mmCIF file of C-alpha atoms in Angstrom:
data_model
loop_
_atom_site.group_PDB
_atom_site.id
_atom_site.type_symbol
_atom_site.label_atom_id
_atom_site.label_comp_id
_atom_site.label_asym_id
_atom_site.label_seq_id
_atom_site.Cartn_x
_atom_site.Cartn_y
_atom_site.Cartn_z
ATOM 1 C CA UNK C 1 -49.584 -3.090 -94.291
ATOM 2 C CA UNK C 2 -52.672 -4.164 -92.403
ATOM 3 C CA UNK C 3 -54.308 -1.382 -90.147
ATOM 4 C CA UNK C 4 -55.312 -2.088 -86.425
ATOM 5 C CA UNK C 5 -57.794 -0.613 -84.790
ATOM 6 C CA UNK C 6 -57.390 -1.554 -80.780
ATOM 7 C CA UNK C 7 -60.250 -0.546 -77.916
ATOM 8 C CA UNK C 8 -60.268 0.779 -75.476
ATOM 9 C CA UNK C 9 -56.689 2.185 -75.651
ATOM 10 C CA UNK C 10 -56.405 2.361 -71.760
ATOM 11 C CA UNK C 11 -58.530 2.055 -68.890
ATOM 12 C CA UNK C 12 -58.536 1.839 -65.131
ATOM 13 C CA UNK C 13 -60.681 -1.031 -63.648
ATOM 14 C CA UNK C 14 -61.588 -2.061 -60.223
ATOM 15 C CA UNK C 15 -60.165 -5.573 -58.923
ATOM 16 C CA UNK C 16 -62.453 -8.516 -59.440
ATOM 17 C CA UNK C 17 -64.255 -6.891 -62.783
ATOM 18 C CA UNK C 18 -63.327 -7.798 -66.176
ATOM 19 C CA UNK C 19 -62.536 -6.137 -68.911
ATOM 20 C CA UNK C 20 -63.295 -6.259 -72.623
ATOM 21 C CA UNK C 21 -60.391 -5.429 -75.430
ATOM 22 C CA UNK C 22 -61.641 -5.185 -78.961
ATOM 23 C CA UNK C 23 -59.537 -5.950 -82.235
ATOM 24 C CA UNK C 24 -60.090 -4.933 -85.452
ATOM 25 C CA UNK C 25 -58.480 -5.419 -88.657
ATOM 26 C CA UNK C 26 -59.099 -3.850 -92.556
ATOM 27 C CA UNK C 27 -58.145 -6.865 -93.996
ATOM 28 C CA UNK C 28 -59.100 -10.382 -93.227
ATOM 29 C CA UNK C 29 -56.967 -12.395 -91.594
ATOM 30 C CA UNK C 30 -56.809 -16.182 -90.750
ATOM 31 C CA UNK C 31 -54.826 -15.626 -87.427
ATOM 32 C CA UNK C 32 -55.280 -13.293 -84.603
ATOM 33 C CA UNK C 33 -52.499 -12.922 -81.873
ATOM 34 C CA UNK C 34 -52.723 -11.423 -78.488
ATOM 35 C CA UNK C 35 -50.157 -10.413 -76.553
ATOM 36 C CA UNK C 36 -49.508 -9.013 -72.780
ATOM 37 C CA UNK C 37 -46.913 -6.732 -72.109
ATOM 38 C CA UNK C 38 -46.186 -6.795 -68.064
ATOM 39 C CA UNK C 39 -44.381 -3.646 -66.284
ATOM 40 C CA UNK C 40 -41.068 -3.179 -67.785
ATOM 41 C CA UNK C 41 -40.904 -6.359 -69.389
ATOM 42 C CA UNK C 42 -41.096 -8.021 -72.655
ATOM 43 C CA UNK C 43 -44.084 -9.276 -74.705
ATOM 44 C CA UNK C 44 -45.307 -12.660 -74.137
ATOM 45 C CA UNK C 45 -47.939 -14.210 -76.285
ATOM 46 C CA UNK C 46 -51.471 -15.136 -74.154
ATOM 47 C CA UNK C 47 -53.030 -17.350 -77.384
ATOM 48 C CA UNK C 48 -53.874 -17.610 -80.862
ATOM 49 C CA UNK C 49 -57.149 -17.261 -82.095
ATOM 50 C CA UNK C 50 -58.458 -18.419 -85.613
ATOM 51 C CA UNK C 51 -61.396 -17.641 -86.622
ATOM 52 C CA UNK C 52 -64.563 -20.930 -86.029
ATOM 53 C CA UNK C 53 -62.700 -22.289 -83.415
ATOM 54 C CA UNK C 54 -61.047 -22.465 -80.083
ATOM 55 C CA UNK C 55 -58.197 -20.110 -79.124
ATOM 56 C CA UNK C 56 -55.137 -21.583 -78.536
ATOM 57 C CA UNK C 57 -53.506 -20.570 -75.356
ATOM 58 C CA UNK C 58 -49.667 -20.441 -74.146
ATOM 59 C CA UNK C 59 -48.264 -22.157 -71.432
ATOM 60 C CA UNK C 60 -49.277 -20.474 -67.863
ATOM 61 C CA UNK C 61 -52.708 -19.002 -69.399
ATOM 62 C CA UNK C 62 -56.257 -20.129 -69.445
ATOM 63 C CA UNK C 63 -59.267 -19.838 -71.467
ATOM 64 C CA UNK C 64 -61.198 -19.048 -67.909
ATOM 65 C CA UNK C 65 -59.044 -15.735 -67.240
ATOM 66 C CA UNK C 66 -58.164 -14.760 -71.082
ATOM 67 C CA UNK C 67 -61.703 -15.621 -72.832
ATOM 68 C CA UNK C 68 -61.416 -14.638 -76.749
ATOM 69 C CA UNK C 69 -64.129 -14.758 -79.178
ATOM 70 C CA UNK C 70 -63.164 -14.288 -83.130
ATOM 71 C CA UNK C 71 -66.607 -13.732 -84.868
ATOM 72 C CA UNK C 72 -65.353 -13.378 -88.205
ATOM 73 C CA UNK C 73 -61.903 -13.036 -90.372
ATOM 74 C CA UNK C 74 -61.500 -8.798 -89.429
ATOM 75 C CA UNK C 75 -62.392 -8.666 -85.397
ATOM 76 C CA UNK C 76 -61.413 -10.423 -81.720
ATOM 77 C CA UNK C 77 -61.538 -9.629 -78.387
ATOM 78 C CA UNK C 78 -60.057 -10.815 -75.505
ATOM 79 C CA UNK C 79 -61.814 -10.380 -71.981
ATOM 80 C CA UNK C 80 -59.677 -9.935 -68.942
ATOM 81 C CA UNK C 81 -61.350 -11.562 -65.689
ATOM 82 C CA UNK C 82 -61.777 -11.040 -62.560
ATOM 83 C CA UNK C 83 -58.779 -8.684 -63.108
ATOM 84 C CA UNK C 84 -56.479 -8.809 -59.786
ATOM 85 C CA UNK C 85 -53.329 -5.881 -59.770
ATOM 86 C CA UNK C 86 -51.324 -8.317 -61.258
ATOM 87 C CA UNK C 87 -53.135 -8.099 -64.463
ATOM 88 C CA UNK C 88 -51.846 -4.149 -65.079
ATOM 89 C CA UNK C 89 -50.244 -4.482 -68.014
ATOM 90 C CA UNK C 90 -50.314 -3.330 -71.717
ATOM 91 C CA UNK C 91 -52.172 -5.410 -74.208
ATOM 92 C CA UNK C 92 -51.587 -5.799 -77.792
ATOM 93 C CA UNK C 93 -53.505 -7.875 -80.621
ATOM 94 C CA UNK C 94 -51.617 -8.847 -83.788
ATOM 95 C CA UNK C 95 -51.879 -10.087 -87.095
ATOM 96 C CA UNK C 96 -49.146 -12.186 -88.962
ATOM 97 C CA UNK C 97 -50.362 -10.879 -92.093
ATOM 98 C CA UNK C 98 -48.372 -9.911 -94.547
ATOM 99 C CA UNK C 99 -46.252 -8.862 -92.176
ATOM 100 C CA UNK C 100 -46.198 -8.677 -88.121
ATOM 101 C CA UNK C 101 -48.226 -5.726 -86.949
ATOM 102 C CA UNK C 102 -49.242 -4.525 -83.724
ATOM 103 C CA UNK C 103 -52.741 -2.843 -82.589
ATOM 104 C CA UNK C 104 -51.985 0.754 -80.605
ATOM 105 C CA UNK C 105 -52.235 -1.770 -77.630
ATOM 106 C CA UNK C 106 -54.632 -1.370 -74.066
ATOM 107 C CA UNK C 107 -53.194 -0.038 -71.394
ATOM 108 C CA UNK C 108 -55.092 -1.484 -68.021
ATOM 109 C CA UNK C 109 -54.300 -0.585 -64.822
ATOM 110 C CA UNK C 110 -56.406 -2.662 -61.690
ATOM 111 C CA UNK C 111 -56.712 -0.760 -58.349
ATOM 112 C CA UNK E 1 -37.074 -24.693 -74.501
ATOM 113 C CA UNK E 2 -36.958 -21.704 -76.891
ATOM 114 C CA UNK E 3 -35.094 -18.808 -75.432
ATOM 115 C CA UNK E 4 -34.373 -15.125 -77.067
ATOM 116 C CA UNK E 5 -31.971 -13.479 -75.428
ATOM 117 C CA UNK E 6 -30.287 -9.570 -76.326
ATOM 118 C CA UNK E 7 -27.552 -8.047 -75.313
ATOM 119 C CA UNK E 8 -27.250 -5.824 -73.487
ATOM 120 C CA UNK E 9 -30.197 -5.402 -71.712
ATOM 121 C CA UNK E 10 -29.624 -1.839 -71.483
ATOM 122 C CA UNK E 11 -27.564 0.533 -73.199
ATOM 123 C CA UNK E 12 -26.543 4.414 -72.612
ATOM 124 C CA UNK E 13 -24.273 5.687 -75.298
ATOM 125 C CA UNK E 14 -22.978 9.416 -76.118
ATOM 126 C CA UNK E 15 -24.601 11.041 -79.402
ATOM 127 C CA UNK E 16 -22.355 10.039 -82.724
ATOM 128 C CA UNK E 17 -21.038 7.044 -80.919
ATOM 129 C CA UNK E 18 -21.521 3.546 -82.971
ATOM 130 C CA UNK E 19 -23.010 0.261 -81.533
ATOM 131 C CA UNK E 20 -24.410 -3.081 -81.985
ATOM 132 C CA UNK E 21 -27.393 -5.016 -79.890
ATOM 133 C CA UNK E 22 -27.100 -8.657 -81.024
ATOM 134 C CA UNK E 23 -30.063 -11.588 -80.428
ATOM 135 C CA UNK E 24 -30.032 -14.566 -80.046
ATOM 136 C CA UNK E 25 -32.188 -17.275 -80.278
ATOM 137 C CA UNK E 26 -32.417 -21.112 -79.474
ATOM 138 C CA UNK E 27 -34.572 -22.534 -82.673
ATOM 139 C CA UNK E 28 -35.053 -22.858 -86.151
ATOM 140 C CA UNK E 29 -37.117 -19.384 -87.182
ATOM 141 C CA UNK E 30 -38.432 -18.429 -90.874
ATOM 142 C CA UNK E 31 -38.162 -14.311 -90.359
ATOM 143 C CA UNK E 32 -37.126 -12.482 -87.666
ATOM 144 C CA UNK E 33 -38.501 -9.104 -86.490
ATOM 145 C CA UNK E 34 -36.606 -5.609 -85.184
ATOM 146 C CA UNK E 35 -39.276 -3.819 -83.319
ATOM 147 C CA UNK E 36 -38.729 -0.258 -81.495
ATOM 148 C CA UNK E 37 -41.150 0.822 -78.674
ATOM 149 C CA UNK E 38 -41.202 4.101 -77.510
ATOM 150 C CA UNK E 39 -42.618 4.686 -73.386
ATOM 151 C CA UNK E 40 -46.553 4.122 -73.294
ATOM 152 C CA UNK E 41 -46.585 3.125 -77.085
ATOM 153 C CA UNK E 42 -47.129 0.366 -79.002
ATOM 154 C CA UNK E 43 -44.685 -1.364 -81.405
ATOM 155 C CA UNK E 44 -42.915 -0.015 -84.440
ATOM 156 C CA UNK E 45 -41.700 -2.095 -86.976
ATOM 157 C CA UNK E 46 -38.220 -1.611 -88.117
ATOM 158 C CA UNK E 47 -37.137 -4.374 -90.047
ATOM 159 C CA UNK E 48 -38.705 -7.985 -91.055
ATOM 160 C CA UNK E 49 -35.279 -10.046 -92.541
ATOM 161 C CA UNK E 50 -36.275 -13.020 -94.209
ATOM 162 C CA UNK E 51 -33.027 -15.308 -95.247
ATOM 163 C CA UNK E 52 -29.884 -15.787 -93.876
ATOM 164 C CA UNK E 53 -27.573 -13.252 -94.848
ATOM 165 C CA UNK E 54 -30.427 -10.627 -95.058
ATOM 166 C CA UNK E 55 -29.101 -7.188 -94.580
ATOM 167 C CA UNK E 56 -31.353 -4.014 -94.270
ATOM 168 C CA UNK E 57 -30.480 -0.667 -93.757
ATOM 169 C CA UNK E 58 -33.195 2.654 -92.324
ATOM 170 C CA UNK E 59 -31.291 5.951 -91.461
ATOM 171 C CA UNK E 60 -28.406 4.815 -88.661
ATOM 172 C CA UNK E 61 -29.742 1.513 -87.989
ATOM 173 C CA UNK E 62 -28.848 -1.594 -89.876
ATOM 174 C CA UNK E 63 -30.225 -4.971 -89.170
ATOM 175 C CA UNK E 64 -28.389 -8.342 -90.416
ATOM 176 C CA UNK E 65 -29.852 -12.059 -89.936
ATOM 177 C CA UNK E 66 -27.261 -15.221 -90.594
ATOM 178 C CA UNK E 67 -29.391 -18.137 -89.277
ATOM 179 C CA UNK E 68 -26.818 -20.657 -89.119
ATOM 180 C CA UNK E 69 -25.582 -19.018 -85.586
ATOM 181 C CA UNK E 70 -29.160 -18.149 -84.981
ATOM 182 C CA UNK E 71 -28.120 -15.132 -84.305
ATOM 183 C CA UNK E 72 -29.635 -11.281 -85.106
ATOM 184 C CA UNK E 73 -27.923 -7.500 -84.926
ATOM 185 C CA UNK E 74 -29.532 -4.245 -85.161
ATOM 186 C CA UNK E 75 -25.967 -1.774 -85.245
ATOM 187 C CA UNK E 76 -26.478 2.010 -84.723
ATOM 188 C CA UNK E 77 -24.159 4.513 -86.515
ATOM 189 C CA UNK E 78 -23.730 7.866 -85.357
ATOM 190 C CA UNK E 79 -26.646 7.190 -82.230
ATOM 191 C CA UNK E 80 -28.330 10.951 -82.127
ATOM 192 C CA UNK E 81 -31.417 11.425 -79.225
ATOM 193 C CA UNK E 82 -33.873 10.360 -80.972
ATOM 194 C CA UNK E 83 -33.045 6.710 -81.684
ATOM 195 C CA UNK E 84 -33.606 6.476 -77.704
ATOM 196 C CA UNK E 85 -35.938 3.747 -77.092
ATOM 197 C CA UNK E 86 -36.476 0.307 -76.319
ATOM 198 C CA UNK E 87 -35.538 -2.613 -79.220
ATOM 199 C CA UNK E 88 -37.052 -5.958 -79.169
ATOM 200 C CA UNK E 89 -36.140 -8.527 -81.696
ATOM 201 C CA UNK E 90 -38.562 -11.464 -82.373
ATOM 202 C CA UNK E 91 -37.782 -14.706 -84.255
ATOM 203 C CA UNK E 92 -40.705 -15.536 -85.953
ATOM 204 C CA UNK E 93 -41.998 -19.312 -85.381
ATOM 205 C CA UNK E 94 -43.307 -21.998 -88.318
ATOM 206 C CA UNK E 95 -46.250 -22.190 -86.131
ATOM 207 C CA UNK E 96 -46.649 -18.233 -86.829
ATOM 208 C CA UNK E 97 -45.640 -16.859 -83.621
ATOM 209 C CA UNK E 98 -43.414 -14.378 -82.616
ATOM 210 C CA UNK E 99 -41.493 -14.949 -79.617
ATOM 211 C CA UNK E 100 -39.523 -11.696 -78.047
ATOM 212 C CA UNK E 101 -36.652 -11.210 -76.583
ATOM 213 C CA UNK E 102 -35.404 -9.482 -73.743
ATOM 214 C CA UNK E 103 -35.137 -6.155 -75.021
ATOM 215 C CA UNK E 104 -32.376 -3.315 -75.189
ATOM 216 C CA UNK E 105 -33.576 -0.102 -73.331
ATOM 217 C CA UNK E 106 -31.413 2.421 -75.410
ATOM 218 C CA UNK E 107 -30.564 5.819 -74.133
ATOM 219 C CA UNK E 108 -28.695 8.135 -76.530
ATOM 220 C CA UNK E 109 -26.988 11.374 -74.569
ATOM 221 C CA UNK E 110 -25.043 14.658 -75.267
#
């Protein structure tokens, strides 16, 4: 099974910063998932991101709030912008390979 | 539009008591994923079933797949506390996504 290593794990941030998540993998992977968990609710996937090109977003997000870079085949991040309350949530990175794992996931609360 | 839907959405059952959270989903899916989360944690993975007719079996839970209905079930025998949690399912896409349902908040008592 593939081994996640999410940061930070949670962190409290003042409205109208952003915030940095960091995602790394011990195995290379071709796809890189991430995923935002709201208050009580289910997962919904914010984009894909392959590595040497564009992330692929999901319908109702956009590359200007949810920037993610993937470097190389092991790491992403995904930057949180000009975070608002609304954006308090728990979010996870995944990888589909060889199975469907989950990074310990960042907990972000904006006050 | 692709829907996942459990039911229930929330379950409280007595300790020793048997049940069954079924999911459902609206299009064609490779694999489908049983996921537990426990409060403030991450996901868990219970059970990846890969064909129709897949069957798998940890402790009391027991996860079955026919793909024809499009349907899922993750069954509990003999619930004790600890199983309490909440379950997702997730039908995995041919584009490589997951998509997750609803959830079943599960609360196991004396």
């Amino acid at each position: 099974s593939a081994v996640i290593s999410q940061k930070p794990s949670r962190d409290i941030c003042q409205r109208g910063t952003s915030l940095t998540i960091q995602c790394q993998v011990d195995s290379q992977v071709t796809m890189m998932f991430w995923y935002r968990q709201q208050p009580g609710q289910s997962l919904t996937l914010i984009a894909t991101a392959n590595q040497g090109s564009e992330a692929t977003y999901e319908s109702g997000f956009v590359i200007d709030k949810f920037p993610i870079s993937r470097p190389n085949l092991t790491f992403s991040t995904l930057t949180v912008s000009n975070m608002s309350p609304e954006d308090s949530s728990i979010y996870l990175c995944s990888v589909d390979w060889p199975e469907a794992f989950f990074g310990q996931g960042t907990r972000l609360t904006v006050v | 539009e692709l829907k996942v839907e459990q039911n229930p959405l929330f379950l409280s059952m007595q300790e020793g008591k048997n049940y069954t959270i079924y999911c459902n989903y609206s299009t064609t899916s490779d694999r489908l994923y049983w996921y537990r989360q426990d409060p403030g944690k991450s996901l868990e993975s219970l059970f990846v079933l890969l064909s129709n007719g897949a069957v798998k079996q940890e402790g009391r839970l027991m996860a079955s797949l026919d793909t024809k209905a499009r349907l899922s079930t993750l069954h509990i025998t003999a619930a004790v506390h600890d199983l309490s949690a909440t379950y997702f399912c997730a039908p995995h896409l041919n584009t490589d996504k997951l998509i997750f349902g609803t959830g079943t908040r599960l609360q196991v008592f004396p």
